[in-house]
mmCIF file of C-alpha atoms (C1' of nucleotides) in Angstrom:
data_model
loop_
_atom_site.group_PDB
_atom_site.id
_atom_site.type_symbol
_atom_site.label_atom_id
_atom_site.label_comp_id
_atom_site.label_asym_id
_atom_site.label_seq_id
_atom_site.Cartn_x
_atom_site.Cartn_y
_atom_site.Cartn_z
ATOM 1 C CA MET A 1 34.150 -1.490 17.756
ATOM 2 C CA LEU A 2 31.617 0.817 16.230
ATOM 3 C CA THR A 3 32.160 -0.445 12.732
ATOM 4 C CA ALA A 4 32.034 -4.039 13.939
ATOM 5 C CA MET A 5 28.718 -3.405 15.617
ATOM 6 C CA LEU A 6 27.352 -1.614 12.580
ATOM 7 C CA SER A 7 28.130 -4.542 10.335
ATOM 8 C CA GLU A 8 26.568 -6.974 12.811
ATOM 9 C CA LEU A 9 23.300 -5.052 12.695
ATOM 10 C CA ASN A 10 23.392 -4.275 8.987
ATOM 11 C CA CYS A 11 21.042 -7.146 8.202
ATOM 12 C CA SER A 12 17.307 -7.803 8.033
ATOM 13 C CA ALA A 13 15.208 -6.914 11.072
ATOM 14 C CA PRO A 14 14.315 -10.498 12.067
ATOM 15 C CA ILE A 15 17.951 -11.600 11.910
ATOM 16 C CA ALA A 16 19.039 -8.552 13.892
ATOM 17 C CA ALA A 17 16.264 -9.186 16.421
ATOM 18 C CA LYS A 18 17.636 -12.670 17.054
ATOM 19 C CA ARG A 19 21.212 -11.376 17.092
ATOM 20 C CA LEU A 20 20.342 -8.851 19.804
ATOM 21 C CA LEU A 21 18.992 -11.475 22.215
ATOM 22 C CA GLY A 22 21.501 -12.026 25.012
ATOM 23 C CA SER A 23 23.308 -8.762 24.284
ATOM 24 C CA SER A 24 23.696 -6.095 26.940
ATOM 25 C CA LEU A 25 22.695 -2.486 27.318
ATOM 26 C CA VAL A 26 24.831 -0.344 29.612
ATOM 27 C CA ARG A 27 23.096 2.754 30.955
ATOM 28 C CA SER A 28 24.877 5.465 32.911
ATOM 29 C CA ILE A 29 22.706 7.579 35.227
ATOM 30 C CA ASP A 30 24.322 10.185 37.496
ATOM 31 C CA GLY A 31 27.566 8.237 37.530
ATOM 32 C CA GLN A 32 25.824 4.961 38.342
ATOM 33 C CA ILE A 33 26.014 2.066 35.913
ATOM 34 C CA LEU A 34 22.978 -0.050 35.108
ATOM 35 C CA THR A 35 23.473 -3.175 33.005
ATOM 36 C CA VAL A 36 20.699 -5.247 31.462
ATOM 37 C CA LYS A 37 20.516 -8.209 29.112
ATOM 38 C CA ILE A 38 18.068 -8.158 26.204
ATOM 39 C CA VAL A 39 15.766 -11.180 26.511
ATOM 40 C CA GLU A 40 12.852 -10.325 24.184
ATOM 41 C CA THR A 41 12.650 -8.439 20.879
ATOM 42 C CA GLU A 42 10.331 -7.818 17.955
ATOM 43 C CA ALA A 43 11.325 -6.998 14.383
ATOM 44 C CA TYR A 44 9.747 -4.263 12.289
ATOM 45 C CA ASP A 45 10.648 -3.038 8.831
ATOM 46 C CA GLN A 46 9.250 -0.895 6.056
ATOM 47 C CA SER A 47 7.688 -3.842 4.217
ATOM 48 C CA ASP A 48 5.616 -4.559 7.316
ATOM 49 C CA VAL A 49 2.249 -2.815 7.756
ATOM 50 C CA ALA A 50 2.600 -2.877 11.541
ATOM 51 C CA SER A 51 5.830 -0.890 11.396
ATOM 52 C CA HIS A 52 6.069 2.856 11.896
ATOM 53 C CA SER A 53 8.346 2.964 8.855
ATOM 54 C CA TYR A 54 5.757 1.349 6.569
ATOM 55 C CA LYS A 55 4.366 4.698 5.411
ATOM 56 C CA GLY A 56 7.751 6.073 4.503
ATOM 57 C CA ILE A 57 10.045 8.667 6.014
ATOM 58 C CA LYS A 58 8.276 11.024 8.436
ATOM 59 C CA PRO A 59 9.839 13.358 10.988
ATOM 60 C CA ARG A 60 9.124 10.827 13.733
ATOM 61 C CA THR A 61 10.363 7.754 11.874
ATOM 62 C CA GLU A 62 13.291 9.303 10.044
ATOM 63 C CA VAL A 63 15.788 7.716 12.437
ATOM 64 C CA MET A 64 14.565 4.242 11.422
ATOM 65 C CA PHE A 65 15.839 4.924 7.930
ATOM 66 C CA GLY A 66 19.281 5.957 9.143
ATOM 67 C CA PRO A 67 22.351 3.811 9.798
ATOM 68 C CA PRO A 68 22.084 0.864 12.233
ATOM 69 C CA GLY A 69 23.144 1.129 15.848
ATOM 70 C CA TYR A 70 20.992 4.118 16.791
ATOM 71 C CA LEU A 71 18.101 4.302 19.228
ATOM 72 C CA TYR A 72 14.545 5.099 18.095
ATOM 73 C CA VAL A 73 12.378 6.148 21.033
ATOM 74 C CA TYR A 74 8.690 6.822 20.559
ATOM 75 C CA PHE A 75 5.932 7.857 22.878
ATOM 76 C CA THR A 76 2.706 5.869 22.942
ATOM 77 C CA TYR A 77 -0.700 5.707 24.620
ATOM 78 C CA GLY A 78 -0.149 9.085 26.198
ATOM 79 C CA LEU A 79 1.994 7.615 28.958
ATOM 80 C CA HIS A 80 4.728 5.364 27.776
ATOM 81 C CA PHE A 81 7.996 5.311 25.905
ATOM 82 C CA CYS A 82 9.188 2.347 23.873
ATOM 83 C CA SER A 83 12.719 1.903 22.570
ATOM 84 C CA ASN A 84 13.914 0.361 19.331
ATOM 85 C CA ILE A 85 17.375 -0.323 17.954
ATOM 86 C CA VAL A 86 17.720 0.790 14.353
ATOM 87 C CA VAL A 87 19.020 -2.011 12.112
ATOM 88 C CA GLY A 88 19.462 -2.776 8.443
ATOM 89 C CA PRO A 89 21.261 -0.781 5.766
ATOM 90 C CA ASN A 90 21.262 3.009 5.772
ATOM 91 C CA GLY A 91 18.168 4.175 3.896
ATOM 92 C CA TYR A 92 16.055 1.120 4.722
ATOM 93 C CA GLY A 93 13.466 1.646 7.480
ATOM 94 C CA ALA A 94 13.943 -1.176 9.956
ATOM 95 C CA ALA A 95 14.229 -1.473 13.721
ATOM 96 C CA VAL A 96 14.047 -3.968 16.546
ATOM 97 C CA LEU A 97 11.708 -3.214 19.446
ATOM 98 C CA ILE A 98 13.158 -4.148 22.829
ATOM 99 C CA ARG A 99 10.271 -5.778 24.680
ATOM 100 C CA ALA A 100 11.988 -7.063 27.812
ATOM 101 C CA VAL A 101 15.363 -7.059 29.537
ATOM 102 C CA GLU A 102 16.916 -8.862 32.512
ATOM 103 C CA PRO A 103 18.686 -6.572 35.038
ATOM 104 C CA LEU A 104 22.324 -7.578 35.617
ATOM 105 C CA SER A 105 23.667 -4.688 37.702
ATOM 106 C CA GLY A 106 22.230 -1.584 39.323
ATOM 107 C CA ILE A 107 19.116 -3.564 40.197
ATOM 108 C CA LYS A 108 18.455 -1.552 43.363
ATOM 109 C CA ILE A 109 18.458 1.688 41.373
ATOM 110 C CA MET A 110 15.957 0.269 38.886
ATOM 111 C CA GLU A 111 13.748 -0.976 41.709
ATOM 112 C CA ASN A 112 13.739 2.506 43.189
ATOM 113 C CA ILE A 113 12.805 4.062 39.857
ATOM 114 C CA ARG A 114 10.067 1.536 39.143
ATOM 115 C CA LEU A 115 8.858 1.043 42.745
ATOM 116 C CA LYS A 116 8.702 -2.647 41.791
ATOM 117 C CA SER A 117 10.960 -5.663 42.135
ATOM 118 C CA GLY A 118 11.681 -8.879 40.291
ATOM 119 C CA ALA A 119 10.440 -9.335 36.751
ATOM 120 C CA GLU A 120 8.113 -6.335 37.141
ATOM 121 C CA ILE A 121 11.145 -4.070 36.783
ATOM 122 C CA SER A 122 11.535 -4.625 33.087
ATOM 123 C CA ASN A 123 9.231 -7.287 31.583
ATOM 124 C CA GLY A 124 7.594 -4.926 29.094
ATOM 125 C CA PRO A 125 8.721 -2.375 26.526
ATOM 126 C CA ALA A 126 7.478 0.658 28.467
ATOM 127 C CA LYS A 127 8.612 -0.766 31.802
ATOM 128 C CA LEU A 128 12.201 -1.187 30.730
ATOM 129 C CA CYS A 129 12.245 2.349 29.345
ATOM 130 C CA GLN A 130 11.163 3.636 32.725
ATOM 131 C CA ALA A 131 13.683 1.457 34.569
ATOM 132 C CA LEU A 132 16.537 2.697 32.367
ATOM 133 C CA ARG A 133 15.239 6.288 32.258
ATOM 134 C CA ILE A 134 14.930 6.172 28.491
ATOM 135 C CA ASN A 135 12.853 9.040 27.097
ATOM 136 C CA ARG A 136 12.647 11.231 24.040
ATOM 137 C CA SER A 137 15.963 12.878 24.880
ATOM 138 C CA LEU A 138 17.632 9.595 23.858
ATOM 139 C CA ASN A 139 15.863 9.406 20.507
ATOM 140 C CA ARG A 140 18.485 9.200 17.739
ATOM 141 C CA HIS A 141 21.145 8.345 20.306
ATOM 142 C CA ASN A 142 24.224 6.534 19.006
ATOM 143 C CA LEU A 143 24.410 3.244 20.910
ATOM 144 C CA ALA A 144 28.189 3.154 20.660
ATOM 145 C CA LEU A 145 28.331 6.119 23.055
ATOM 146 C CA SER A 146 27.613 6.907 26.710
ATOM 147 C CA PRO A 147 25.184 7.244 28.487
ATOM 148 C CA LEU A 148 23.593 4.259 26.764
ATOM 149 C CA GLN A 149 25.739 1.665 25.056
ATOM 150 C CA LEU A 150 24.918 -1.565 23.296
ATOM 151 C CA ARG A 151 27.341 -4.438 23.789
ATOM 152 C CA LEU A 152 26.781 -7.332 21.425
ATOM 153 C CA ASN A 153 27.441 -10.698 22.989
ATOM 154 C CA ASN A 154 28.034 -13.965 21.220
ATOM 155 C CA PRO A 155 24.973 -15.060 19.254
ATOM 156 C CA LEU A 156 22.666 -17.511 20.985
ATOM 157 C CA SER A 157 22.126 -20.902 19.424
ATOM 158 C CA PRO A 158 18.769 -21.372 17.659
ATOM 159 C CA ASN A 159 17.556 -23.874 20.259
ATOM 160 C CA GLU A 160 17.784 -21.171 22.962
ATOM 161 C CA ILE A 161 15.384 -18.873 21.094
ATOM 162 C CA GLU A 162 11.594 -19.062 20.926
ATOM 163 C CA ILE A 163 9.849 -17.538 17.894
ATOM 164 C CA THR A 164 6.222 -16.356 18.000
ATOM 165 C CA THR A 165 3.923 -13.783 16.491
ATOM 166 C CA ARG A 166 4.102 -10.250 17.817
ATOM 167 C CA VAL A 167 2.229 -8.759 20.726
ATOM 168 C CA GLY A 168 0.095 -5.673 21.134
ATOM 169 C CA ILE A 169 -0.527 -4.906 17.465
ATOM 170 C CA ASN A 170 -3.508 -5.466 15.190
ATOM 171 C CA LYS A 171 -1.837 -5.434 11.785
ATOM 172 C CA ALA A 172 0.305 -8.221 10.348
ATOM 173 C CA ILE A 173 -0.568 -10.245 13.416
ATOM 174 C CA ASP A 174 0.526 -13.490 11.784
ATOM 175 C CA THR A 175 4.095 -12.410 11.131
ATOM 176 C CA PRO A 176 6.381 -14.497 13.401
ATOM 177 C CA TRP A 177 8.788 -11.706 14.205
ATOM 178 C CA ARG A 178 8.852 -11.861 18.008
ATOM 179 C CA PHE A 179 11.869 -13.544 19.561
ATOM 180 C CA TYR A 180 12.691 -14.338 23.160
ATOM 181 C CA ILE A 181 15.080 -16.405 25.234
ATOM 182 C CA LYS A 182 13.482 -19.651 26.362
ATOM 183 C CA ASN A 183 12.781 -20.124 30.074
ATOM 184 C CA ASN A 184 13.716 -16.548 30.979
ATOM 185 C CA SER A 185 11.514 -15.134 33.733
ATOM 186 C CA TYR A 186 11.855 -11.561 32.463
ATOM 187 C CA VAL A 187 10.157 -12.269 29.140
ATOM 188 C CA SER A 188 6.831 -10.431 29.051
ATOM 189 C CA LYS A 189 3.697 -12.473 29.515
ATOM 190 C CA LYS A 190 1.228 -13.626 26.875
ATOM 191 C "C1'" DT B 1 -6.616 -15.371 38.231
ATOM 192 C "C1'" DG B 2 -8.147 -12.991 34.404
ATOM 193 C "C1'" DC B 3 -10.704 -9.700 31.856
ATOM 194 C "C1'" DC B 4 -11.832 -4.797 31.174
ATOM 195 C "C1'" DT B 5 -11.042 -0.106 31.126
ATOM 196 C "C1'" DG B 6 -9.166 4.484 32.067
ATOM 197 C "C1'" DA B 7 -5.242 7.406 31.674
ATOM 198 C "C1'" DT B 8 -3.012 10.256 28.514
ATOM 199 C "C1'" DG B 9 0.428 12.801 24.378
ATOM 200 C "C1'" DT B 10 1.988 12.650 19.835
ATOM 201 C "C1'" DT B 11 1.377 11.926 15.183
ATOM 202 C "C1'" DC B 12 -1.038 11.553 11.110
ATOM 203 C "C1'" DT B 13 -5.312 11.984 8.253
ATOM 204 C "C1'" DG C 1 -10.443 13.545 15.576
ATOM 205 C "C1'" DA C 2 -8.800 8.927 15.656
ATOM 206 C "C1'" DA C 3 -5.209 5.686 16.121
ATOM 207 C "C1'" DC C 4 -1.684 3.968 18.822
ATOM 208 C "C1'" DA C 5 4.299 -1.577 18.974
ATOM 209 C "C1'" DT C 6 1.055 0.047 26.910
ATOM 210 C "C1'" DC C 7 0.400 -0.410 31.720
ATOM 211 C "C1'" DA C 8 -1.851 -0.787 36.168
ATOM 212 C "C1'" DG C 9 -5.761 -0.935 38.938
ATOM 213 C "C1'" DG C 10 -10.356 -2.489 39.743
ATOM 214 C "C1'" DC C 11 -13.807 -5.732 39.628
ATOM 215 C "C1'" DA C 12 -16.063 -10.203 38.782
ATOM 216 C "C1'" DC C 13 -15.610 -14.896 39.177
#
DNA sequence: TGCCTGATGTTCT
DNA sequence: GAACATCAGGCAC
């Protein structure tokens, strides 16, 4: 399955970002299984001034230039973690930021971690990291392996996907590389 | 309801 | 020393 997943994600960041919508992440914490569905993504690659990989390979961004199917976790604003799925060919710096997910199982556990319920559990990139206990220890993690696995579902049809410009950045703000599932209440606001 | 701001660590210049 | 792919709480309306 690993090779199948690799080939699915060995494409440009925007295509991979759309491909990842509707797919699941399976997180194992202390023997408990949490399952979420990816409902909102943003694409970044090395040709894009808003991307961490734009300035070339650095210790922090090295994982973005590796093979697809790995997790890139970075720390931001002094408080928060955000998680990206590395995509594109080995050697090309591209990744897809996971902006929002919909909890499918283990919801009670996530509510306890977040001290929130409903969409507030995971309708933002830093929120979902907290809900799934994703931190720097999972940077460079292989998403084919426990305790965090990516399960690609069947691609969504184009009419189920909304395309907009990205959120929370001030470079390349006109690039329409944000994708989310229409009418999904877990998509982040704005 | 919606805008504004403070909190706060890592990385890069 | 500044920038930063954020969030939550407070305050004004």
